[in-house]
Amino acid sequence: MQSYTIGQAARLLGVSPDTARRWADAGRITTHRDESGRRLVDGRDLAAFSVELARSGDGGQDVPHTSVRNAFPGIVTAIKLGDVAAQVEIQAGPHRLVSLLTREAVEELGLEVGMEATARVKSTNVHIDRA
């Protein structure tokens, strides 16, 4: 399973590394140390925490209220595989994105819960920002 440094976890959660460290110190994020002594977060634990954080609205940041930003780097939080189709959920900071794609694409990408991924949105529709 993939693990993330505190800095990487902070970027995926949309917070500062100091905030992620404080959460780890308080026991909100479970960490372990690698052979170099760096604190790491297991990908599955980070995926679960990112969903919890988004639901609580406790991201600790001012997020622009917008309908799209084209690229959403985040962490895979759920994968539902069917015989032909698949549904992949990504938590990108406060944004939950759901993509429907083929099972073959999910398998070729090697997607797993806890893995870092970027959802890219392409649209020719009107985008709405809340002021």
CSV table of C-alpha atoms in Angstrom, one decimal:
chain,number,residue,atom,x,y,z
A,1,MET,CA,0.0,0.0,0.0
A,2,GLN,CA,1.2,3.5,-0.8
A,3,SER,CA,2.2,5.8,2.0
A,4,TYR,CA,2.5,9.5,2.0
A,5,THR,CA,4.7,12.0,3.8
A,6,ILE,CA,3.1,14.6,6.0
A,7,GLY,CA,3.7,17.2,3.3
A,8,GLN,CA,2.2,15.0,0.6
A,9,ALA,CA,-0.8,14.3,2.8
A,10,ALA,CA,-1.3,18.0,3.5
A,11,ARG,CA,-1.3,18.8,-0.2
A,12,LEU,CA,-3.9,16.1,-0.9
A,13,LEU,CA,-6.0,17.3,2.0
A,14,GLY,CA,-5.7,21.0,0.9
A,15,VAL,CA,-4.1,22.2,4.2
A,16,SER,CA,-0.6,23.3,5.3
A,17,PRO,CA,2.0,20.8,6.4
A,18,ASP,CA,1.8,22.4,9.9
A,19,THR,CA,-1.9,21.6,10.1
A,20,ALA,CA,-1.4,18.0,9.0
A,21,ARG,CA,1.4,17.7,11.7
A,22,ARG,CA,-0.9,19.1,14.4
A,23,TRP,CA,-3.6,16.6,13.3
A,24,ALA,CA,-1.1,13.8,13.5
A,25,ASP,CA,0.2,14.9,16.9
A,26,ALA,CA,-3.4,15.0,18.2
A,27,GLY,CA,-4.1,11.5,16.8
A,28,ARG,CA,-6.5,12.5,14.1
A,29,ILE,CA,-4.2,11.1,11.4
A,30,THR,CA,-2.4,7.8,12.2
A,31,THR,CA,1.3,7.9,11.2
A,32,HIS,CA,4.2,5.6,11.3
A,33,ARG,CA,7.9,6.2,10.7
A,34,ASP,CA,10.0,4.9,7.8
A,35,GLU,CA,13.6,3.8,8.1
A,36,SER,CA,14.7,7.4,7.7
A,37,GLY,CA,12.5,8.5,10.6
A,38,ARG,CA,10.0,10.4,8.3
A,39,ARG,CA,6.4,10.3,9.4
A,40,LEU,CA,4.2,8.6,6.9
A,41,VAL,CA,0.5,8.2,6.5
A,42,ASP,CA,-0.9,4.9,5.0
A,43,GLY,CA,-2.9,5.6,1.9
A,44,ARG,CA,-6.1,3.9,3.1
A,45,ASP,CA,-6.0,5.8,6.3
A,46,LEU,CA,-5.5,9.1,4.4
A,47,ALA,CA,-8.4,8.2,2.1
A,48,ALA,CA,-10.7,7.6,5.1
A,49,PHE,CA,-9.6,10.7,6.9
A,50,SER,CA,-10.1,12.9,3.7
A,51,VAL,CA,-13.7,11.7,3.5
A,52,GLU,CA,-14.3,12.4,7.2
A,53,LEU,CA,-12.6,15.8,6.9
A,54,ALA,CA,-14.7,16.8,3.9
A,55,ARG,CA,-17.9,15.7,5.6
A,56,SER,CA,-17.1,17.7,8.7
A,57,GLY,CA,-16.2,20.9,6.8
A,58,ASP,CA,-13.1,21.2,9.0
A,59,GLY,CA,-10.5,21.6,6.2
A,60,GLY,CA,-9.2,24.8,7.9
A,61,GLN,CA,-8.9,26.7,4.7
A,62,ASP,CA,-10.8,29.3,2.6
A,63,VAL,CA,-11.9,27.4,-0.5
A,64,PRO,CA,-13.1,29.3,-3.5
A,65,HIS,CA,-16.8,28.4,-4.3
A,66,THR,CA,-16.5,27.4,-7.9
A,67,SER,CA,-17.9,24.7,-10.2
A,68,VAL,CA,-14.7,23.7,-11.9
A,69,ARG,CA,-10.9,24.1,-11.8
A,70,ASN,CA,-10.0,21.5,-14.5
A,71,ALA,CA,-7.5,19.4,-12.5
A,72,PHE,CA,-8.3,18.0,-9.1
A,73,PRO,CA,-5.3,16.2,-7.5
A,74,GLY,CA,-6.5,14.0,-4.7
A,75,ILE,CA,-6.8,10.5,-3.3
A,76,VAL,CA,-8.9,7.6,-4.4
A,77,THR,CA,-11.5,6.9,-1.7
A,78,ALA,CA,-13.7,4.3,-3.4
A,79,ILE,CA,-13.8,2.0,-6.4
A,80,LYS,CA,-16.9,0.0,-7.4
A,81,LEU,CA,-16.2,-2.5,-10.2
A,82,GLY,CA,-18.9,-4.0,-12.4
A,83,ASP,CA,-18.5,-6.5,-15.2
A,84,VAL,CA,-17.8,-3.8,-17.7
A,85,ALA,CA,-18.1,-0.4,-16.0
A,86,ALA,CA,-16.5,1.1,-12.9
A,87,GLN,CA,-17.1,4.0,-10.6
A,88,VAL,CA,-14.1,5.8,-9.0
A,89,GLU,CA,-14.4,8.4,-6.3
A,90,ILE,CA,-11.6,10.9,-5.6
A,91,GLN,CA,-11.5,13.3,-2.6
A,92,ALA,CA,-9.6,16.4,-3.8
A,93,GLY,CA,-9.5,18.7,-0.7
A,94,PRO,CA,-13.1,19.6,-0.1
A,95,HIS,CA,-14.2,18.3,-3.5
A,96,ARG,CA,-15.6,14.8,-4.0
A,97,LEU,CA,-15.4,13.7,-7.6
A,98,VAL,CA,-17.0,10.6,-9.1
A,99,SER,CA,-16.0,9.3,-12.5
A,100,LEU,CA,-17.6,6.5,-14.5
A,101,LEU,CA,-15.2,4.6,-16.7
A,102,THR,CA,-14.5,1.1,-17.9
A,103,ARG,CA,-13.3,-1.6,-15.6
A,104,GLU,CA,-10.5,-2.2,-18.1
A,105,ALA,CA,-9.3,1.5,-17.6
A,106,VAL,CA,-9.3,1.1,-13.8
A,107,GLU,CA,-7.3,-2.1,-14.1
A,108,GLU,CA,-4.8,-0.7,-16.6
A,109,LEU,CA,-4.2,2.4,-14.4
A,110,GLY,CA,-3.8,0.0,-11.4
A,111,LEU,CA,-6.1,2.2,-9.3
A,112,GLU,CA,-6.6,1.3,-5.6
A,113,VAL,CA,-8.2,3.0,-2.6
A,114,GLY,CA,-5.5,5.2,-1.0
A,115,MET,CA,-3.7,5.9,-4.2
A,116,GLU,CA,-3.0,9.4,-5.4
A,117,ALA,CA,-4.8,10.4,-8.6
A,118,THR,CA,-5.9,13.5,-10.5
A,119,ALA,CA,-9.4,13.9,-11.8
A,120,ARG,CA,-9.4,16.1,-15.0
A,121,VAL,CA,-12.6,17.9,-16.0
A,122,LYS,CA,-13.2,18.9,-19.6
A,123,SER,CA,-16.3,20.8,-20.4
A,124,THR,CA,-17.7,23.3,-22.9
A,125,ASN,CA,-20.6,24.2,-20.6
A,126,VAL,CA,-21.1,27.3,-18.5
A,127,HIS,CA,-19.2,27.2,-15.2
A,128,ILE,CA,-20.7,28.9,-12.2
A,129,ASP,CA,-18.8,30.6,-9.3
A,130,ARG,CA,-20.5,31.6,-6.2
A,131,ALA,CA,-19.5,35.1,-5.1
